[in-house]
Amino acid sequence: MKKYTPFIMMSLLIAALLEACVHHVEELKVDNVGFAESLFVQKVEDFTSTEALTKTITEPAKIEKTFQRLEGIEMREISGEKVTEMMKSNDTYMFSLSKTDKMTTGKVPYGFTILGDGTIIFTHSAVGKIREKPLISTKLHKDIFDSMKEELDIIF
């Protein structure tokens, strides 16, 4: 029995290290959003949205505060496929910054998604830079989401 103790201990140590790597947690650092003229908030249903489910925010203080609320939230990486699955089964709200007051199709320079249950998904590492793997909050933040909806007068 004693002969196997070092092997068992080493195996347990390796397993613990692998587990830590799989669930690596980091604090979200929000990039400077001062470039944005507008924040578009859209409720997405079945991967589509309408004008009735879109609100444009142009007040710089509100845009800044919306993103500052996310600073320091604990996040971990997740696969894009898993994000897609989660978005299919939850109300989804996309927060997208724009350099103009017009909504355009194509890449969003910076943004995030909140699911109806308070899950936060961040797809950018910096303005104009999409992450290879999205980040997802380690906890639900329904309180933050509800506050954002109230402050931005989101009623959909």
XYZ file of C-alpha atoms in Angstrom:
156
model
C 0.000 0.000 0.000
C 2.815 2.407 0.805
C 4.308 1.957 -2.668
C 1.242 3.491 -4.273
C 0.874 6.506 -1.976
C 3.201 8.838 -3.973
C 1.467 7.834 -7.222
C -1.979 8.459 -5.741
C -0.894 11.798 -4.253
C 0.626 12.896 -7.575
C -2.532 11.847 -9.446
C -4.715 13.817 -7.048
C -2.460 16.883 -7.420
C -2.599 16.685 -11.219
C -6.387 16.264 -11.137
C -6.730 19.321 -8.870
C -4.523 21.396 -11.191
C -6.512 20.333 -14.241
C -9.765 21.206 -12.485
C -8.404 24.656 -11.625
C -7.403 25.218 -15.254
C -10.792 24.199 -16.580
C -12.586 26.627 -14.273
C -10.101 29.510 -14.421
C -11.856 32.566 -13.051
C -10.893 36.131 -13.893
C -12.263 39.536 -13.015
C -13.814 41.383 -15.935
C -11.925 44.480 -16.999
C -14.054 46.832 -19.070
C -12.334 48.801 -21.846
C -12.799 52.559 -22.292
C -16.238 53.125 -23.827
C -15.803 56.874 -24.321
C -15.645 56.412 -28.102
C -19.321 55.421 -28.242
C -22.010 57.789 -29.333
C -24.765 55.228 -28.786
C -25.623 52.104 -26.850
C -28.195 49.870 -28.523
C -30.119 47.497 -26.278
C -32.029 44.756 -28.057
C -34.150 41.932 -26.806
C -33.437 38.977 -29.048
C -36.004 36.233 -29.595
C -35.142 33.218 -31.747
C -31.940 35.031 -32.812
C -33.863 37.967 -34.298
C -35.026 41.324 -33.036
C -37.328 44.112 -34.123
C -37.412 47.868 -33.815
C -40.013 47.492 -31.052
C -37.485 45.430 -29.081
C -34.652 47.951 -29.523
C -33.772 51.011 -27.481
C -31.046 53.559 -28.261
C -29.194 55.238 -25.404
C -27.188 58.363 -26.339
C -26.425 59.857 -22.933
C -22.666 59.360 -22.278
C -23.104 59.085 -18.491
C -25.676 56.289 -18.847
C -23.495 54.419 -21.353
C -20.459 54.681 -19.070
C -22.398 53.600 -15.968
C -23.875 50.591 -17.766
C -20.418 49.248 -18.545
C -18.876 50.266 -15.196
C -21.426 48.061 -13.408
C -19.732 45.032 -14.982
C -16.205 45.920 -13.871
C -14.763 43.275 -11.547
C -17.446 40.617 -12.067
C -15.964 37.124 -11.880
C -16.009 35.456 -15.293
C -14.762 32.238 -16.875
C -14.333 31.101 -20.464
C -17.075 29.144 -22.195
C -17.443 27.727 -25.679
C -19.375 29.634 -28.312
C -21.584 26.580 -28.804
C -22.588 26.594 -25.134
C -23.426 30.313 -25.356
C -25.663 29.621 -28.359
C -27.474 26.873 -26.428
C -28.008 29.207 -23.471
C -29.347 31.970 -25.711
C -31.881 29.575 -27.247
C -33.417 28.780 -23.876
C -33.402 32.236 -22.225
C -34.581 35.769 -22.847
C -31.537 37.484 -24.343
C -30.623 41.160 -24.185
C -27.724 42.441 -26.274
C -25.939 45.664 -25.337
C -23.955 46.989 -28.323
C -21.911 50.159 -28.594
C -21.715 52.210 -31.774
C -19.663 55.172 -32.962
C -22.814 56.641 -34.524
C -26.455 57.007 -33.601
C -27.466 54.624 -36.405
C -27.695 50.906 -35.932
C -25.673 49.036 -38.526
C -25.260 45.395 -39.366
C -21.923 43.697 -39.032
C -19.388 43.581 -36.235
C -20.138 45.404 -33.026
C -17.071 47.292 -31.769
C -17.820 46.429 -28.126
C -20.702 44.872 -26.262
C -22.096 42.207 -24.003
C -25.165 40.031 -23.547
C -27.314 39.444 -20.485
C -29.693 36.528 -20.276
C -33.016 36.951 -18.490
C -31.743 34.939 -15.523
C -28.864 37.399 -14.929
C -26.085 35.509 -16.702
C -23.619 37.962 -18.249
C -21.734 37.019 -21.420
C -18.834 39.149 -22.655
C -17.557 38.565 -26.189
C -14.868 41.255 -26.470
C -11.395 41.496 -24.933
C -11.122 45.178 -25.908
C -12.839 47.639 -28.221
C -12.773 46.109 -31.702
C -11.324 42.777 -30.480
C -13.513 39.675 -30.252
C -12.411 37.046 -27.731
C -11.548 33.599 -29.022
C -13.805 32.165 -26.300
C -16.530 34.270 -24.680
C -16.541 34.953 -20.956
C -19.541 34.045 -18.810
C -20.284 35.226 -15.292
C -19.674 32.643 -12.587
C -22.803 33.839 -10.747
C -26.182 35.184 -11.793
C -26.487 38.980 -11.609
C -30.231 39.541 -11.891
C -29.920 42.542 -9.556
C -27.473 44.282 -11.912
C -29.648 43.465 -14.901
C -32.805 44.746 -13.214
C -31.016 47.980 -12.233
C -29.784 48.478 -15.800
C -33.265 47.933 -17.199
C -34.707 50.445 -14.747
C -32.028 53.108 -15.307
C -32.174 52.755 -19.081
C -35.991 52.518 -19.104
C -35.991 49.148 -20.853
C -39.581 47.873 -20.760
C -39.419 44.935 -23.162
